[in-house]
């Protein structure tokens, strides 16, 4: 049982490039989340999904897009990367409301 | 309105000393969750508190939920080097569209 898997684990982008981060969970969870973690800022919610085909904005959605075409996958896209998007990105999933979140191992993204 | 404030941001303690981190909200919480993140790792769920005045223990860790359900605390007795990491509280609702919002965390450093 892999749990929550994030791909890739590391990436370096040049300013203006685009990329997609993939989150996959094998626990049949309804809810999925994308967070970014920066020093001193904790975990900030970017976008989230409460089910297949749904997405919603979190605390810091600007510059990111997401899609949840399949229940097990939640994709985070950066259309035109900026240095301010240098961060560690975490994906999480939960079975439903009021339950614990399971996190992936994180993706360390550097934009130069 | 939805944020949870955590204090302190950093804490250095001598091994064997106790440690406490506090989580506060301006609004009533339906529940509070606590997570631990080891250096270089991902957040891992510790516990969820739901009831007013609830107290739960996990070995040397004691979690409390305030009577008014606006604050919570995590207390570690006799810290060990394995306690090193960042401790986060998080709020989430029970409704379908509710997000999981994290505090900024308290980073615990243990001095040998």
CSV table of C-alpha atoms in Angstrom, one decimal:
chain,number,residue,atom,x,y,z
A,1,UNK,CA,0.0,0.0,0.0
A,2,UNK,CA,1.8,3.1,-1.3
A,3,UNK,CA,-0.5,5.7,0.3
A,4,UNK,CA,0.1,9.1,-1.3
A,5,UNK,CA,2.8,9.4,-4.0
A,6,UNK,CA,4.1,12.6,-5.4
A,7,UNK,CA,6.0,12.9,-8.7
A,8,UNK,CA,8.6,14.3,-9.1
A,9,UNK,CA,10.5,14.6,-5.8
A,10,UNK,CA,12.8,17.3,-7.0
A,11,UNK,CA,12.7,19.8,-9.9
A,12,UNK,CA,14.5,22.9,-11.1
A,13,UNK,CA,12.7,25.2,-13.4
A,14,UNK,CA,13.7,28.3,-15.3
A,15,UNK,CA,11.5,31.4,-14.9
A,16,UNK,CA,8.6,31.2,-17.3
A,17,UNK,CA,8.7,27.4,-17.8
A,18,UNK,CA,5.6,25.3,-17.0
A,19,UNK,CA,5.3,22.0,-15.2
A,20,UNK,CA,2.8,19.7,-13.6
A,21,UNK,CA,3.1,18.0,-10.3
A,22,UNK,CA,1.3,14.7,-9.9
A,23,UNK,CA,-0.3,13.4,-6.7
A,24,UNK,CA,-1.6,9.8,-6.7
A,25,UNK,CA,-3.4,8.1,-3.8
A,26,UNK,CA,-4.4,4.4,-3.7
A,27,UNK,CA,-6.7,4.7,-0.6
A,28,UNK,CA,-9.9,5.6,-2.5
A,29,UNK,CA,-10.0,9.0,-0.6
A,30,UNK,CA,-12.5,11.6,-1.6
A,31,UNK,CA,-10.6,14.7,-0.6
A,32,UNK,CA,-7.3,15.8,-1.9
A,33,UNK,CA,-5.2,18.9,-1.2
A,34,UNK,CA,-2.1,20.7,-2.4
A,35,UNK,CA,0.0,22.7,0.1
A,36,UNK,CA,3.2,24.7,-0.2
A,37,UNK,CA,5.6,25.0,2.7
A,38,UNK,CA,8.0,27.9,3.0
A,39,UNK,CA,10.3,28.7,6.0
A,40,UNK,CA,8.3,30.3,8.8
A,41,UNK,CA,5.1,30.2,6.9
A,42,UNK,CA,3.8,26.7,7.8
A,43,UNK,CA,1.6,24.8,5.3
A,44,UNK,CA,-0.5,27.0,3.1
A,45,UNK,CA,-3.4,25.5,1.1
A,46,UNK,CA,-3.2,26.2,-2.6
A,47,UNK,CA,-6.1,24.2,-4.0
A,48,UNK,CA,-8.2,21.3,-2.9
A,49,UNK,CA,-10.8,18.9,-4.2
A,50,UNK,CA,-13.7,17.2,-2.5
A,51,UNK,CA,-14.3,14.6,-5.2
A,52,UNK,CA,-13.6,13.6,-8.7
A,53,UNK,CA,-14.2,16.4,-11.1
A,54,UNK,CA,-14.3,19.1,-8.5
A,55,UNK,CA,-11.7,21.7,-7.4
A,56,UNK,CA,-11.7,24.7,-5.2
A,57,UNK,CA,-9.3,27.5,-4.3
A,58,UNK,CA,-7.4,27.6,-1.0
A,59,UNK,CA,-5.4,30.3,0.7
A,60,UNK,CA,-2.8,31.0,-2.0
A,61,UNK,CA,-4.2,29.8,-5.4
A,62,UNK,CA,-2.7,32.5,-7.7
A,63,UNK,CA,-0.3,31.2,-10.3
A,64,UNK,CA,-1.5,27.6,-9.9
A,65,UNK,CA,-4.1,25.5,-11.6
A,66,UNK,CA,-5.4,22.0,-10.6
A,67,UNK,CA,-7.3,19.2,-12.1
A,68,UNK,CA,-9.0,16.0,-10.7
A,69,UNK,CA,-10.1,14.0,-13.7
A,70,UNK,CA,-9.7,10.7,-11.8
A,71,UNK,CA,-10.4,10.2,-8.2
A,72,UNK,CA,-7.0,8.8,-7.4
A,73,UNK,CA,-5.0,11.7,-9.0
A,74,UNK,CA,-4.7,15.4,-8.3
A,75,UNK,CA,-2.5,17.5,-10.6
A,76,UNK,CA,-1.0,20.8,-9.8
A,77,UNK,CA,0.1,23.0,-12.7
A,78,UNK,CA,2.4,26.0,-12.9
A,79,UNK,CA,1.8,27.7,-16.3
A,80,UNK,CA,4.6,30.2,-16.0
A,81,UNK,CA,6.9,29.5,-13.1
A,82,UNK,CA,8.2,32.4,-11.0
A,83,UNK,CA,11.0,32.5,-8.4
A,84,UNK,CA,8.3,33.1,-5.7
A,85,UNK,CA,7.0,29.7,-6.4
A,86,UNK,CA,10.2,28.1,-5.1
A,87,UNK,CA,9.0,25.9,-2.3
A,88,UNK,CA,8.3,22.4,-1.0
A,89,UNK,CA,4.9,21.2,-2.2
A,90,UNK,CA,2.9,18.6,-0.3
A,91,UNK,CA,-0.1,16.7,-1.4
A,92,UNK,CA,-2.5,15.2,1.1
A,93,UNK,CA,-5.7,13.1,1.0
A,94,UNK,CA,-8.5,12.2,3.4
A,95,UNK,CA,-11.4,9.9,3.3
A,96,UNK,CA,-13.9,12.6,4.1
A,97,UNK,CA,-14.8,15.5,6.4
A,98,UNK,CA,-13.4,15.5,9.9
A,99,UNK,CA,-10.7,12.9,9.4
A,100,UNK,CA,-6.9,12.8,9.4
A,101,UNK,CA,-4.9,13.8,6.4
A,102,UNK,CA,-2.3,11.5,4.8
A,103,UNK,CA,0.6,13.3,3.2
A,104,UNK,CA,2.9,12.5,0.3
A,105,UNK,CA,6.7,12.8,0.6
A,106,UNK,CA,6.8,16.3,-0.9
A,107,UNK,CA,8.3,17.9,-4.1
A,108,UNK,CA,11.1,20.3,-3.8
A,109,UNK,CA,10.8,22.9,-6.6
A,110,UNK,CA,13.3,25.5,-7.3
A,111,UNK,CA,12.6,28.3,-9.9
A,112,UNK,CA,15.7,30.1,-11.1
B,1,UNK,CA,-11.3,34.4,10.1
B,2,UNK,CA,-10.2,30.8,9.4
B,3,UNK,CA,-6.6,31.0,10.6
B,4,UNK,CA,-5.2,29.2,13.6
B,5,UNK,CA,-2.3,31.0,15.4
B,6,UNK,CA,0.4,28.9,17.0
B,7,UNK,CA,2.9,30.0,19.6
B,8,UNK,CA,5.8,29.9,20.0
B,9,UNK,CA,7.3,29.7,16.5
B,10,UNK,CA,10.5,28.2,17.8
B,11,UNK,CA,11.5,26.4,21.1
B,12,UNK,CA,14.8,25.2,22.3
B,13,UNK,CA,14.7,22.9,25.3
B,14,UNK,CA,17.3,20.8,27.1
B,15,UNK,CA,16.7,17.1,26.7
B,16,UNK,CA,14.5,16.0,29.6
B,17,UNK,CA,12.7,19.3,29.9
B,18,UNK,CA,9.0,19.7,29.2
B,19,UNK,CA,7.7,21.5,26.1
B,20,UNK,CA,4.3,23.1,25.3
B,21,UNK,CA,2.9,24.6,22.1
B,22,UNK,CA,-0.3,26.5,21.9
B,23,UNK,CA,-2.9,26.9,19.1
B,24,UNK,CA,-5.5,29.7,19.2
B,25,UNK,CA,-8.4,30.6,17.0
B,26,UNK,CA,-10.7,33.7,17.0
B,27,UNK,CA,-13.7,31.5,16.1
B,28,UNK,CA,-15.1,28.3,17.6
B,29,UNK,CA,-13.5,25.2,16.1
B,30,UNK,CA,-15.4,22.1,15.3
B,31,UNK,CA,-12.3,20.1,15.9
B,32,UNK,CA,-8.5,20.5,16.1
B,33,UNK,CA,-5.9,18.2,14.7
B,34,UNK,CA,-2.2,17.9,15.5
B,35,UNK,CA,0.6,16.8,13.2
B,36,UNK,CA,4.3,16.3,13.5
B,37,UNK,CA,6.9,16.8,10.8
B,38,UNK,CA,10.4,15.5,11.3
B,39,UNK,CA,13.2,17.5,9.7
B,40,UNK,CA,13.2,16.7,5.9
B,41,UNK,CA,10.0,14.7,6.3
B,42,UNK,CA,6.3,15.1,5.7
B,43,UNK,CA,3.6,15.9,8.2
B,44,UNK,CA,2.2,12.9,10.1
B,45,UNK,CA,-1.1,12.9,11.9
B,46,UNK,CA,-0.9,12.6,15.7
B,47,UNK,CA,-4.4,13.2,17.0
B,48,UNK,CA,-7.8,14.9,16.6
B,49,UNK,CA,-9.8,16.5,19.4
B,50,UNK,CA,-13.5,17.1,19.0
B,51,UNK,CA,-15.1,17.7,22.4
B,52,UNK,CA,-15.0,20.8,24.6
B,53,UNK,CA,-12.4,20.3,27.3
B,54,UNK,CA,-11.2,17.1,25.8
B,55,UNK,CA,-7.8,15.7,27.0
B,56,UNK,CA,-6.0,12.9,25.3
B,57,UNK,CA,-2.7,11.3,26.0
B,58,UNK,CA,-0.2,9.5,23.9
B,59,UNK,CA,2.7,8.3,26.1
B,60,UNK,CA,4.6,11.5,26.9
B,61,UNK,CA,2.3,13.7,24.8
B,62,UNK,CA,-0.8,15.4,26.3
B,63,UNK,CA,-3.3,17.1,24.0
B,64,UNK,CA,-6.0,19.5,25.3
B,65,UNK,CA,-9.0,21.2,23.7
B,66,UNK,CA,-10.2,24.3,25.4
B,67,UNK,CA,-13.7,24.6,27.0
B,68,UNK,CA,-14.7,27.2,24.5
B,69,UNK,CA,-13.2,25.2,21.6
B,70,UNK,CA,-11.1,28.2,20.6
B,71,UNK,CA,-7.7,26.9,21.7
B,72,UNK,CA,-5.7,23.8,22.1
B,73,UNK,CA,-2.3,22.7,23.4
B,74,UNK,CA,0.3,20.0,23.0
B,75,UNK,CA,2.5,19.2,26.0
B,76,UNK,CA,5.5,16.9,25.9
B,77,UNK,CA,6.9,15.6,29.2
B,78,UNK,CA,10.6,14.9,29.5
B,79,UNK,CA,11.6,15.6,25.9
B,80,UNK,CA,13.8,13.2,24.0
B,81,UNK,CA,15.9,13.7,20.9
B,82,UNK,CA,13.2,11.8,18.9
B,83,UNK,CA,10.8,14.7,19.7
B,84,UNK,CA,12.7,17.0,17.4
B,85,UNK,CA,10.6,18.4,14.6
B,86,UNK,CA,7.8,20.9,13.8
B,87,UNK,CA,4.4,20.5,15.4
B,88,UNK,CA,1.4,21.8,13.6
B,89,UNK,CA,-2.2,22.3,14.7
B,90,UNK,CA,-4.8,22.3,12.0
B,91,UNK,CA,-8.5,23.2,11.8
B,92,UNK,CA,-11.0,21.5,9.6
B,93,UNK,CA,-14.7,21.5,9.5
B,94,UNK,CA,-17.2,18.7,9.1
B,95,UNK,CA,-18.9,20.1,6.1
B,96,UNK,CA,-18.2,18.7,2.6
B,97,UNK,CA,-16.5,21.8,1.3
B,98,UNK,CA,-14.3,22.5,4.4
B,99,UNK,CA,-10.6,22.9,4.0
B,100,UNK,CA,-7.8,21.8,6.3
B,101,UNK,CA,-6.0,25.0,7.5
B,102,UNK,CA,-2.7,24.7,9.3
B,103,UNK,CA,-1.1,26.9,11.8
B,104,UNK,CA,2.5,28.0,11.1
B,105,UNK,CA,3.9,25.4,13.4
B,106,UNK,CA,6.2,25.3,16.4
B,107,UNK,CA,9.7,24.1,15.7
B,108,UNK,CA,11.2,22.1,18.6
B,109,UNK,CA,14.9,21.8,18.9
B,110,UNK,CA,16.4,19.6,21.6
B,111,UNK,CA,19.7,20.4,23.2
B,112,UNK,CA,21.6,17.3,24.4
